[in-house]
PDB file of C-alpha atoms in Angstrom:
ATOM      1  CA  UNK O  24     -14.764 -18.713  55.679  1.00 65.00           C
ATOM      2  CA  UNK O  25     -14.375 -22.094  54.118  1.00 69.00           C
ATOM      3  CA  UNK O  26     -16.384 -20.949  51.109  1.00 69.00           C
ATOM      4  CA  UNK O  27     -14.084 -17.952  50.617  1.00 67.00           C
ATOM      5  CA  UNK O  28     -10.971 -20.109  50.869  1.00 68.00           C
ATOM      6  CA  UNK O  29     -12.417 -22.541  48.354  1.00 68.00           C
ATOM      7  CA  UNK O  30     -13.381 -19.754  45.999  1.00 65.00           C
ATOM      8  CA  UNK O  31      -9.966 -18.128  46.261  1.00 61.00           C
ATOM      9  CA  UNK O  32      -8.206 -21.394  45.613  1.00 64.00           C
ATOM     10  CA  UNK O  33     -10.420 -22.066  42.593  1.00 59.00           C
ATOM     11  CA  UNK O  34      -9.712 -18.565  41.311  1.00 58.00           C
ATOM     12  CA  UNK O  35      -5.985 -18.983  41.850  1.00 58.00           C
ATOM     13  CA  UNK O  36      -6.134 -22.312  40.105  1.00 55.00           C
ATOM     14  CA  UNK O  37      -7.987 -20.741  37.217  1.00 55.00           C
ATOM     15  CA  UNK O  38      -5.393 -17.956  36.832  1.00 51.00           C
ATOM     16  CA  UNK O  39      -2.650 -20.523  37.030  1.00 48.00           C
ATOM     17  CA  UNK O  40      -4.099 -22.694  34.290  1.00 48.00           C
ATOM     18  CA  UNK O  41      -4.760 -19.631  32.142  1.00 46.00           C
ATOM     19  CA  UNK O  42      -1.119 -18.630  32.392  1.00 48.00           C
ATOM     20  CA  UNK O  43       0.067 -22.106  31.614  1.00 45.00           C
ATOM     21  CA  UNK O  44      -2.190 -22.754  28.646  1.00 48.00           C
ATOM     22  CA  UNK O  45       0.212 -24.042  26.023  1.00 50.00           C
ATOM     23  CA  UNK O  46       0.156 -21.965  22.858  1.00 56.00           C
ATOM     24  CA  UNK O  47      -0.561 -24.450  20.161  1.00 69.00           C
ATOM     25  CA  UNK O  48       0.044 -21.969  17.385  1.00 77.00           C
ATOM     26  CA  UNK O  49       3.708 -21.802  16.551  1.00 80.00           C
ATOM     27  CA  UNK O  50       5.127 -18.301  16.520  1.00 83.00           C
ATOM     28  CA  UNK O  51       8.662 -16.942  16.366  1.00 81.00           C
ATOM     29  CA  UNK O  52       8.808 -16.615  20.155  1.00 83.00           C
ATOM     30  CA  UNK O  53      12.433 -17.738  20.374  1.00 81.00           C
ATOM     31  CA  UNK O  54      13.556 -14.995  18.033  1.00 77.00           C
ATOM     32  CA  UNK O  55      11.717 -12.463  20.137  1.00 78.00           C
ATOM     33  CA  UNK O  56      12.929 -13.784  23.498  1.00 78.00           C
ATOM     34  CA  UNK O  57      16.629 -13.899  22.609  1.00 79.00           C
ATOM     35  CA  UNK O  58      16.493 -10.521  20.917  1.00 77.00           C
ATOM     36  CA  UNK O  59      17.623 -11.593  17.486  1.00 84.00           C
ATOM     37  CA  UNK O  60      14.508 -10.023  15.977  1.00 86.00           C
ATOM     38  CA  UNK O  61      16.221  -6.629  16.490  1.00 90.00           C
ATOM     39  CA  UNK O  62      18.855  -7.712  13.990  1.00 90.00           C
ATOM     40  CA  UNK O  63      16.176  -8.236  11.356  1.00 89.00           C
ATOM     41  CA  UNK O  64      14.592  -4.870  12.145  1.00 92.00           C
ATOM     42  CA  UNK O  65      17.980  -3.120  11.955  1.00 94.00           C
ATOM     43  CA  UNK O  66      18.727  -4.650   8.548  1.00 94.00           C
ATOM     44  CA  UNK O  67      15.320  -3.600   7.203  1.00 94.00           C
ATOM     45  CA  UNK O  68      15.692  -0.093   8.640  1.00 96.00           C
ATOM     46  CA  UNK O  69      19.131   0.301   7.033  1.00 96.00           C
ATOM     47  CA  UNK O  70      17.756  -0.721   3.637  1.00 96.00           C
ATOM     48  CA  UNK O  71      14.722   1.535   3.956  1.00 96.00           C
ATOM     49  CA  UNK O  72      16.750   4.505   5.242  1.00 96.00           C
ATOM     50  CA  UNK O  73      19.168   4.159   2.327  1.00 96.00           C
ATOM     51  CA  UNK O  74      16.316   4.039  -0.176  1.00 96.00           C
ATOM     52  CA  UNK O  75      14.718   7.097   1.448  1.00 96.00           C
ATOM     53  CA  UNK O  76      18.034   8.974   1.364  1.00 96.00           C
ATOM     54  CA  UNK O  77      18.400   8.068  -2.299  1.00 96.00           C
ATOM     55  CA  UNK O  78      14.896   9.375  -3.033  1.00 96.00           C
ATOM     56  CA  UNK O  79      15.790  12.610  -1.224  1.00 96.00           C
ATOM     57  CA  UNK O  80      18.934  12.992  -3.325  1.00 96.00           C
ATOM     58  CA  UNK O  81      16.918  12.506  -6.543  1.00 96.00           C
ATOM     59  CA  UNK O  82      14.472  15.067  -5.204  1.00 96.00           C
ATOM     60  CA  UNK O  83      17.285  17.579  -4.607  1.00 95.00           C
ATOM     61  CA  UNK O  84      18.680  16.982  -8.109  1.00 94.00           C
ATOM     62  CA  UNK O  85      15.313  17.748  -9.675  1.00 94.00           C
ATOM     63  CA  UNK O  86      14.958  20.862  -7.541  1.00 94.00           C
ATOM     64  CA  UNK O  87      18.274  22.107  -8.955  1.00 94.00           C
ATOM     65  CA  UNK O  88      17.025  21.440 -12.495  1.00 93.00           C
ATOM     66  CA  UNK O  89      13.748  23.227 -11.722  1.00 92.00           C
ATOM     67  CA  UNK O  90      15.650  26.253 -10.455  1.00 91.00           C
ATOM     68  CA  UNK O  91      17.650  26.379 -13.703  1.00 88.00           C
ATOM     69  CA  UNK O  92      14.596  26.249 -15.977  1.00 79.00           C
TER      70      UNK O  92
ATOM     71  CA  UNK P   2      -0.200  23.137 -10.197  1.00 70.00           C
ATOM     72  CA  UNK P   3       1.182  21.542  -7.051  1.00 82.00           C
ATOM     73  CA  UNK P   4       4.747  22.823  -7.581  1.00 83.00           C
ATOM     74  CA  UNK P   5       5.022  24.448  -4.159  1.00 88.00           C
ATOM     75  CA  UNK P   6       3.930  21.450  -2.126  1.00 90.00           C
ATOM     76  CA  UNK P   7       5.900  19.053  -4.354  1.00 91.00           C
ATOM     77  CA  UNK P   8       9.128  20.862  -3.422  1.00 90.00           C
ATOM     78  CA  UNK P   9       8.397  20.812   0.300  1.00 91.00           C
ATOM     79  CA  UNK P  10      10.100  18.157   2.388  1.00 93.00           C
ATOM     80  CA  UNK P  11       7.951  17.882   5.504  1.00 95.00           C
ATOM     81  CA  UNK P  12       5.351  15.489   4.114  1.00 96.00           C
ATOM     82  CA  UNK P  13       8.062  13.260   2.632  1.00 96.00           C
ATOM     83  CA  UNK P  14       9.747  13.054   6.045  1.00 96.00           C
ATOM     84  CA  UNK P  15       6.402  12.143   7.641  1.00 97.00           C
ATOM     85  CA  UNK P  16       5.973   9.352   5.084  1.00 97.00           C
ATOM     86  CA  UNK P  17       9.476   7.988   5.722  1.00 97.00           C
ATOM     87  CA  UNK P  18       9.043   8.142   9.513  1.00 97.00           C
ATOM     88  CA  UNK P  19       5.655   6.408   9.367  1.00 97.00           C
ATOM     89  CA  UNK P  20       6.996   3.535   7.273  1.00 96.00           C
ATOM     90  CA  UNK P  21      10.128   3.274   9.448  1.00 96.00           C
ATOM     91  CA  UNK P  22       7.840   3.066  12.479  1.00 96.00           C
ATOM     92  CA  UNK P  23       5.837   0.247  10.895  1.00 95.00           C
ATOM     93  CA  UNK P  24       9.044  -1.696  10.228  1.00 94.00           C
ATOM     94  CA  UNK P  25       9.892  -1.569  13.956  1.00 94.00           C
ATOM     95  CA  UNK P  26       6.392  -1.892  15.422  1.00 92.00           C
ATOM     96  CA  UNK P  27       5.292  -4.359  12.779  1.00 91.00           C
ATOM     97  CA  UNK P  28       7.809  -6.888  14.044  1.00 91.00           C
ATOM     98  CA  UNK P  29       7.638  -6.147  17.763  1.00 89.00           C
ATOM     99  CA  UNK P  30       4.007  -5.506  18.694  1.00 87.00           C
ATOM    100  CA  UNK P  31       1.960  -8.581  19.582  1.00 84.00           C
ATOM    101  CA  UNK P  32      -0.284 -10.106  16.930  1.00 83.00           C
ATOM    102  CA  UNK P  33      -3.101 -12.664  17.252  1.00 82.00           C
ATOM    103  CA  UNK P  34      -1.822 -16.232  17.348  1.00 79.00           C
ATOM    104  CA  UNK P  35      -3.690 -17.865  14.483  1.00 79.00           C
ATOM    105  CA  UNK P  36      -3.078 -21.298  12.991  1.00 79.00           C
ATOM    106  CA  UNK P  37      -1.814 -21.507   9.389  1.00 81.00           C
ATOM    107  CA  UNK P  38      -1.092 -17.757   9.370  1.00 80.00           C
ATOM    108  CA  UNK P  39       1.361 -17.886  12.312  1.00 81.00           C
ATOM    109  CA  UNK P  40       3.823 -14.983  12.046  1.00 84.00           C
ATOM    110  CA  UNK P  41       2.869 -14.287   8.435  1.00 86.00           C
ATOM    111  CA  UNK P  42      -0.075 -12.268   9.749  1.00 87.00           C
ATOM    112  CA  UNK P  43       2.501  -9.456   9.945  1.00 90.00           C
ATOM    113  CA  UNK P  44       2.483  -9.373   6.147  1.00 91.00           C
ATOM    114  CA  UNK P  45      -0.737  -7.414   6.523  1.00 91.00           C
ATOM    115  CA  UNK P  46       1.388  -4.358   7.433  1.00 93.00           C
ATOM    116  CA  UNK P  47       3.320  -4.498   4.175  1.00 94.00           C
ATOM    117  CA  UNK P  48       1.165  -6.294   1.592  1.00 94.00           C
ATOM    118  CA  UNK P  49      -2.162  -4.533   2.131  1.00 93.00           C
ATOM    119  CA  UNK P  50      -0.802  -0.915   2.247  1.00 95.00           C
ATOM    120  CA  UNK P  51       0.700  -1.491  -1.214  1.00 96.00           C
ATOM    121  CA  UNK P  52      -2.815  -2.125  -2.524  1.00 95.00           C
ATOM    122  CA  UNK P  53      -4.202   0.837  -0.606  1.00 95.00           C
ATOM    123  CA  UNK P  54      -1.529   3.053  -2.167  1.00 97.00           C
ATOM    124  CA  UNK P  55      -2.410   1.638  -5.589  1.00 96.00           C
ATOM    125  CA  UNK P  56      -6.141   2.306  -5.173  1.00 96.00           C
ATOM    126  CA  UNK P  57      -5.346   5.805  -3.852  1.00 97.00           C
ATOM    127  CA  UNK P  58      -3.170   6.621  -6.880  1.00 97.00           C
ATOM    128  CA  UNK P  59      -5.753   5.258  -9.303  1.00 97.00           C
ATOM    129  CA  UNK P  60      -8.327   7.500  -7.622  1.00 97.00           C
ATOM    130  CA  UNK P  61      -5.981  10.475  -8.048  1.00 97.00           C
ATOM    131  CA  UNK P  62      -5.623   9.470 -11.694  1.00 97.00           C
ATOM    132  CA  UNK P  63      -9.415   9.313 -12.102  1.00 97.00           C
ATOM    133  CA  UNK P  64      -9.807  12.756 -10.519  1.00 97.00           C
ATOM    134  CA  UNK P  65      -7.098  14.194 -12.806  1.00 97.00           C
ATOM    135  CA  UNK P  66      -8.746  12.678 -15.874  1.00 97.00           C
ATOM    136  CA  UNK P  67     -12.115  14.196 -14.979  1.00 97.00           C
ATOM    137  CA  UNK P  68     -10.445  17.566 -14.371  1.00 97.00           C
ATOM    138  CA  UNK P  69      -8.693  17.295 -17.729  1.00 97.00           C
ATOM    139  CA  UNK P  70     -12.005  16.747 -19.505  1.00 96.00           C
ATOM    140  CA  UNK P  71     -13.380  19.798 -17.693  1.00 96.00           C
ATOM    141  CA  UNK P  72     -10.618  22.323 -18.391  1.00 93.00           C
ATOM    142  CA  UNK P  73      -8.147  20.687 -20.861  1.00 93.00           C
ATOM    143  CA  UNK P  74      -5.096  21.716 -18.838  1.00 94.00           C
ATOM    144  CA  UNK P  75      -2.166  19.469 -19.884  1.00 93.00           C
ATOM    145  CA  UNK P  76      -0.928  19.231 -16.279  1.00 95.00           C
ATOM    146  CA  UNK P  77      -4.043  17.227 -15.384  1.00 96.00           C
ATOM    147  CA  UNK P  78      -3.239  14.797 -18.170  1.00 96.00           C
ATOM    148  CA  UNK P  79       0.325  14.412 -16.898  1.00 96.00           C
ATOM    149  CA  UNK P  80      -0.957  13.837 -13.352  1.00 96.00           C
ATOM    150  CA  UNK P  81      -3.455  11.213 -14.568  1.00 97.00           C
ATOM    151  CA  UNK P  82      -0.718   9.397 -16.475  1.00 97.00           C
ATOM    152  CA  UNK P  83       1.968   9.453 -13.777  1.00 96.00           C
ATOM    153  CA  UNK P  84      -0.487   8.569 -10.977  1.00 97.00           C
ATOM    154  CA  UNK P  85      -1.632   5.446 -12.800  1.00 97.00           C
ATOM    155  CA  UNK P  86       1.971   4.535 -13.702  1.00 96.00           C
ATOM    156  CA  UNK P  87       3.083   4.714 -10.089  1.00 97.00           C
ATOM    157  CA  UNK P  88      -0.106   2.898  -9.102  1.00 96.00           C
ATOM    158  CA  UNK P  89       0.903   0.015 -11.368  1.00 96.00           C
ATOM    159  CA  UNK P  90       4.280  -0.211  -9.584  1.00 96.00           C
ATOM    160  CA  UNK P  91       2.492  -0.567  -6.261  1.00 96.00           C
ATOM    161  CA  UNK P  92       0.136  -3.163  -7.671  1.00 96.00           C
ATOM    162  CA  UNK P  93       3.204  -5.163  -8.716  1.00 95.00           C
ATOM    163  CA  UNK P  94       4.434  -4.924  -5.093  1.00 95.00           C
ATOM    164  CA  UNK P  95       1.010  -6.089  -3.934  1.00 95.00           C
ATOM    165  CA  UNK P  96       0.840  -8.948  -6.415  1.00 94.00           C
ATOM    166  CA  UNK P  97       4.324 -10.334  -5.765  1.00 95.00           C
ATOM    167  CA  UNK P  98       4.078 -10.066  -1.972  1.00 94.00           C
ATOM    168  CA  UNK P  99       0.588 -11.580  -2.152  1.00 93.00           C
ATOM    169  CA  UNK P 100       1.874 -14.515  -4.190  1.00 93.00           C
ATOM    170  CA  UNK P 101       4.684 -15.190  -1.733  1.00 94.00           C
ATOM    171  CA  UNK P 102       2.232 -15.008   1.157  1.00 92.00           C
ATOM    172  CA  UNK P 103      -0.355 -17.199  -0.591  1.00 91.00           C
ATOM    173  CA  UNK P 104       2.271 -19.814  -1.397  1.00 92.00           C
ATOM    174  CA  UNK P 105       2.854 -20.459   2.309  1.00 89.00           C
ATOM    175  CA  UNK P 106      -0.682 -20.057   3.642  1.00 88.00           C
ATOM    176  CA  UNK P 107      -3.034 -21.081   0.832  1.00 88.00           C
ATOM    177  CA  UNK P 108      -0.584 -23.624  -0.599  1.00 88.00           C
ATOM    178  CA  UNK P 109      -0.138 -22.107  -4.024  1.00 89.00           C
ATOM    179  CA  UNK P 110       1.012 -18.713  -5.353  1.00 91.00           C
ATOM    180  CA  UNK P 111      -2.083 -18.297  -7.539  1.00 91.00           C
ATOM    181  CA  UNK P 112      -5.472 -19.596  -6.485  1.00 87.00           C
ATOM    182  CA  UNK P 113      -8.544 -18.982  -8.574  1.00 86.00           C
ATOM    183  CA  UNK P 114      -9.663 -16.538  -5.939  1.00 86.00           C
ATOM    184  CA  UNK P 115     -12.044 -13.893  -7.351  1.00 87.00           C
ATOM    185  CA  UNK P 116      -9.889 -11.111  -5.904  1.00 89.00           C
ATOM    186  CA  UNK P 117      -6.740 -12.383  -7.639  1.00 91.00           C
ATOM    187  CA  UNK P 118      -8.390 -12.937 -10.996  1.00 92.00           C
ATOM    188  CA  UNK P 119     -10.201  -9.624 -10.641  1.00 92.00           C
ATOM    189  CA  UNK P 120      -6.908  -7.805 -10.105  1.00 94.00           C
ATOM    190  CA  UNK P 121      -5.420  -9.550 -13.128  1.00 94.00           C
ATOM    191  CA  UNK P 122      -8.340  -8.390 -15.294  1.00 95.00           C
ATOM    192  CA  UNK P 123      -8.186  -4.847 -13.877  1.00 95.00           C
ATOM    193  CA  UNK P 124      -4.456  -4.628 -14.588  1.00 95.00           C
ATOM    194  CA  UNK P 125      -5.142  -5.613 -18.194  1.00 95.00           C
ATOM    195  CA  UNK P 126      -7.543  -2.672 -18.453  1.00 96.00           C
ATOM    196  CA  UNK P 127      -4.732  -0.392 -17.289  1.00 96.00           C
ATOM    197  CA  UNK P 128      -2.298  -2.039 -19.709  1.00 96.00           C
ATOM    198  CA  UNK P 129      -4.754  -1.041 -22.456  1.00 96.00           C
ATOM    199  CA  UNK P 130      -4.673   2.529 -21.090  1.00 96.00           C
ATOM    200  CA  UNK P 131      -0.900   2.732 -21.567  1.00 96.00           C
ATOM    201  CA  UNK P 132      -1.136   1.135 -25.022  1.00 96.00           C
ATOM    202  CA  UNK P 133      -3.826   3.648 -25.988  1.00 95.00           C
ATOM    203  CA  UNK P 134      -1.537   6.499 -24.952  1.00 95.00           C
ATOM    204  CA  UNK P 135       1.283   5.114 -27.056  1.00 93.00           C
ATOM    205  CA  UNK P 136      -0.960   4.636 -30.071  1.00 93.00           C
ATOM    206  CA  UNK P 137      -2.117   8.260 -30.431  1.00 93.00           C
ATOM    207  CA  UNK P 138       0.532  10.784 -31.460  1.00 91.00           C
ATOM    208  CA  UNK P 139      -1.511  13.991 -31.303  1.00 93.00           C
ATOM    209  CA  UNK P 140      -1.029  15.294 -27.749  1.00 91.00           C
ATOM    210  CA  UNK P 141      -4.494  16.727 -27.192  1.00 93.00           C
ATOM    211  CA  UNK P 142      -6.277  13.814 -28.826  1.00 95.00           C
ATOM    212  CA  UNK P 143      -4.191  11.430 -26.732  1.00 95.00           C
ATOM    213  CA  UNK P 144      -5.005  13.294 -23.527  1.00 96.00           C
ATOM    214  CA  UNK P 145      -8.723  13.465 -24.262  1.00 96.00           C
ATOM    215  CA  UNK P 146      -9.111   9.844 -25.406  1.00 96.00           C
ATOM    216  CA  UNK P 147      -7.071   8.433 -22.549  1.00 96.00           C
ATOM    217  CA  UNK P 148      -8.939  10.581 -19.997  1.00 96.00           C
ATOM    218  CA  UNK P 149     -12.236   9.091 -21.139  1.00 97.00           C
ATOM    219  CA  UNK P 150     -10.781   5.592 -21.152  1.00 97.00           C
ATOM    220  CA  UNK P 151      -9.195   6.089 -17.727  1.00 97.00           C
ATOM    221  CA  UNK P 152     -12.617   6.735 -16.183  1.00 96.00           C
ATOM    222  CA  UNK P 153     -13.793   3.441 -17.670  1.00 96.00           C
ATOM    223  CA  UNK P 154     -10.651   1.608 -16.459  1.00 96.00           C
ATOM    224  CA  UNK P 155     -11.181   2.895 -12.911  1.00 96.00           C
ATOM    225  CA  UNK P 156     -14.792   1.707 -12.962  1.00 96.00           C
ATOM    226  CA  UNK P 157     -13.547  -1.739 -14.038  1.00 95.00           C
ATOM    227  CA  UNK P 158     -10.898  -1.732 -11.283  1.00 95.00           C
ATOM    228  CA  UNK P 159     -13.490  -1.015  -8.598  1.00 94.00           C
ATOM    229  CA  UNK P 160     -15.886  -3.546 -10.106  1.00 93.00           C
ATOM    230  CA  UNK P 161     -13.366  -6.379 -10.319  1.00 91.00           C
ATOM    231  CA  UNK P 162     -11.418  -5.705  -7.118  1.00 89.00           C
ATOM    232  CA  UNK P 163     -13.931  -4.212  -4.694  1.00 87.00           C
ATOM    233  CA  UNK P 164     -17.406  -5.321  -5.782  1.00 86.00           C
ATOM    234  CA  UNK P 165     -17.331  -8.712  -7.523  1.00 86.00           C
ATOM    235  CA  UNK P 166     -15.122 -10.497  -4.910  1.00 84.00           C
ATOM    236  CA  UNK P 167     -17.685  -9.493  -2.284  1.00 81.00           C
ATOM    237  CA  UNK P 168     -20.491 -11.125  -4.214  1.00 80.00           C
ATOM    238  CA  UNK P 169     -18.837 -14.539  -4.187  1.00 78.00           C
ATOM    239  CA  UNK P 170     -16.710 -16.372  -1.686  1.00 77.00           C
ATOM    240  CA  UNK P 171     -13.083 -15.345  -1.494  1.00 77.00           C
ATOM    241  CA  UNK P 172     -10.112 -16.371   0.575  1.00 80.00           C
ATOM    242  CA  UNK P 173      -9.395 -12.726   1.279  1.00 83.00           C
ATOM    243  CA  UNK P 174     -10.766 -11.478   4.591  1.00 79.00           C
ATOM    244  CA  UNK P 175     -13.627  -9.045   4.270  1.00 66.00           C
ATOM    245  CA  UNK P 176     -14.964 -10.719   1.142  1.00 66.00           C
ATOM    246  CA  UNK P 177     -17.787 -13.128   0.492  1.00 57.00           C
ATOM    247  CA  UNK P 178     -20.530 -10.839   1.742  1.00 49.00           C
ATOM    248  CA  UNK P 179     -18.687  -9.382   4.727  1.00 48.00           C
ATOM    249  CA  UNK P 180     -17.813  -5.721   5.029  1.00 47.00           C
ATOM    250  CA  UNK P 181     -14.106  -4.761   4.956  1.00 50.00           C
ATOM    251  CA  UNK P 182     -11.875  -5.037   7.968  1.00 53.00           C
ATOM    252  CA  UNK P 183     -14.030  -5.568  11.001  1.00 53.00           C
ATOM    253  CA  UNK P 184     -13.186  -6.409  14.569  1.00 49.00           C
ATOM    254  CA  UNK P 185     -12.695 -10.061  13.711  1.00 53.00           C
ATOM    255  CA  UNK P 186     -10.095  -9.407  11.055  1.00 60.00           C
ATOM    256  CA  UNK P 187      -8.002  -6.761  12.706  1.00 67.00           C
ATOM    257  CA  UNK P 188      -7.435  -6.446  16.437  1.00 78.00           C
ATOM    258  CA  UNK P 189      -6.680  -3.083  18.031  1.00 80.00           C
ATOM    259  CA  UNK P 190      -2.949  -3.791  18.314  1.00 82.00           C
ATOM    260  CA  UNK P 191      -2.700  -4.377  14.597  1.00 87.00           C
ATOM    261  CA  UNK P 192      -4.544  -1.146  13.819  1.00 88.00           C
ATOM    262  CA  UNK P 193      -1.726   0.737  15.604  1.00 90.00           C
ATOM    263  CA  UNK P 194       0.621  -0.419  12.854  1.00 92.00           C
ATOM    264  CA  UNK P 195      -1.713  -0.943   9.928  1.00 92.00           C
ATOM    265  CA  UNK P 196      -3.171   2.566   9.605  1.00 94.00           C
ATOM    266  CA  UNK P 197       0.199   4.370   9.870  1.00 95.00           C
ATOM    267  CA  UNK P 198       1.529   1.910   7.286  1.00 96.00           C
ATOM    268  CA  UNK P 199      -1.282   2.748   4.856  1.00 96.00           C
ATOM    269  CA  UNK P 200      -0.807   6.486   5.372  1.00 97.00           C
ATOM    270  CA  UNK P 201       2.994   6.295   5.152  1.00 97.00           C
ATOM    271  CA  UNK P 202       3.039   4.242   1.970  1.00 97.00           C
ATOM    272  CA  UNK P 203       0.470   6.529   0.336  1.00 97.00           C
ATOM    273  CA  UNK P 204       2.747   9.508   1.096  1.00 97.00           C
ATOM    274  CA  UNK P 205       5.759   7.691  -0.366  1.00 97.00           C
ATOM    275  CA  UNK P 206       3.743   6.727  -3.447  1.00 97.00           C
ATOM    276  CA  UNK P 207       2.742  10.385  -3.932  1.00 97.00           C
ATOM    277  CA  UNK P 208       6.392  11.349  -3.513  1.00 96.00           C
ATOM    278  CA  UNK P 209       7.593   8.955  -6.237  1.00 96.00           C
ATOM    279  CA  UNK P 210       4.774  10.124  -8.504  1.00 96.00           C
ATOM    280  CA  UNK P 211       5.635  13.805  -7.904  1.00 96.00           C
ATOM    281  CA  UNK P 212       9.297  13.173  -8.773  1.00 95.00           C
ATOM    282  CA  UNK P 213       8.261  11.711 -12.123  1.00 95.00           C
ATOM    283  CA  UNK P 214       5.895  14.612 -12.834  1.00 96.00           C
ATOM    284  CA  UNK P 215       8.554  17.198 -11.987  1.00 95.00           C
ATOM    285  CA  UNK P 216      11.089  15.394 -14.164  1.00 95.00           C
ATOM    286  CA  UNK P 217       8.669  15.405 -17.103  1.00 95.00           C
ATOM    287  CA  UNK P 218       8.000  19.115 -16.583  1.00 94.00           C
ATOM    288  CA  UNK P 219      11.742  19.885 -16.602  1.00 94.00           C
ATOM    289  CA  UNK P 220      12.148  17.862 -19.809  1.00 94.00           C
ATOM    290  CA  UNK P 221       9.201  19.681 -21.429  1.00 93.00           C
ATOM    291  CA  UNK P 222      10.557  23.086 -20.381  1.00 92.00           C
ATOM    292  CA  UNK P 223      13.947  22.224 -21.874  1.00 91.00           C
ATOM    293  CA  UNK P 224      12.428  21.232 -25.194  1.00 89.00           C
ATOM    294  CA  UNK P 225      10.637  24.552 -25.567  1.00 82.00           C
TER     295      UNK P 225
END
């Protein structure tokens, strides 16, 4: 019984330390935790969607020219 | 030649959706926490696919050049030319993004890394391809000469970008005797974004190339 308790406590301790290991590598965790990263993604998506729409409009123009020829 | 598929929209929409997905997932999915690289590891989703698209287009150009030499159809020459032109655009994307990335991780925008110098040499071979095309006025002679040269330029590209950097040490992962991306370079989470990014950007590169080819065909038809 004592062995099991000791083992469990060691295991619990191990999990605890694993969870609390400080991440030495700096990452943009703040941006991700407060949600501001979505702003960046939205801006990039708007730019990309506009470029894609522009490409589609060029595509449609050329299709009209092709139909004429 | 590919008129039907070039007018279809479904593959363009797939390309746009794939890249849009990589913009969202590329910023949100977890990445390995590595020193020096930090968050810039996410550049892999945007910098490397540009090079993949470039290599893909140069391979298309090589194929078109070989086909031109086989059956002298002028559409193959146009495809070879426009594929390599669009490929150059994507290599410029790759170079500029690589220089920005290198500036903050390797400390300088241009190191004497064999991959960087190799790309510079390979791009000069392609610059010579475009100069060669400008220098010959006879259409068939131009197409034939540049098709032969294009095969040589592609061989140089593969030699300087894919083979030589692997013979020596390079800062790029997967070089210096190692095979390409292995399990140490790319974890499974990153693959979820990286492969769709490569596929999506290749589709968009084909799209841009096809627009230029169709435009040239309309111009040619008008002149006749």
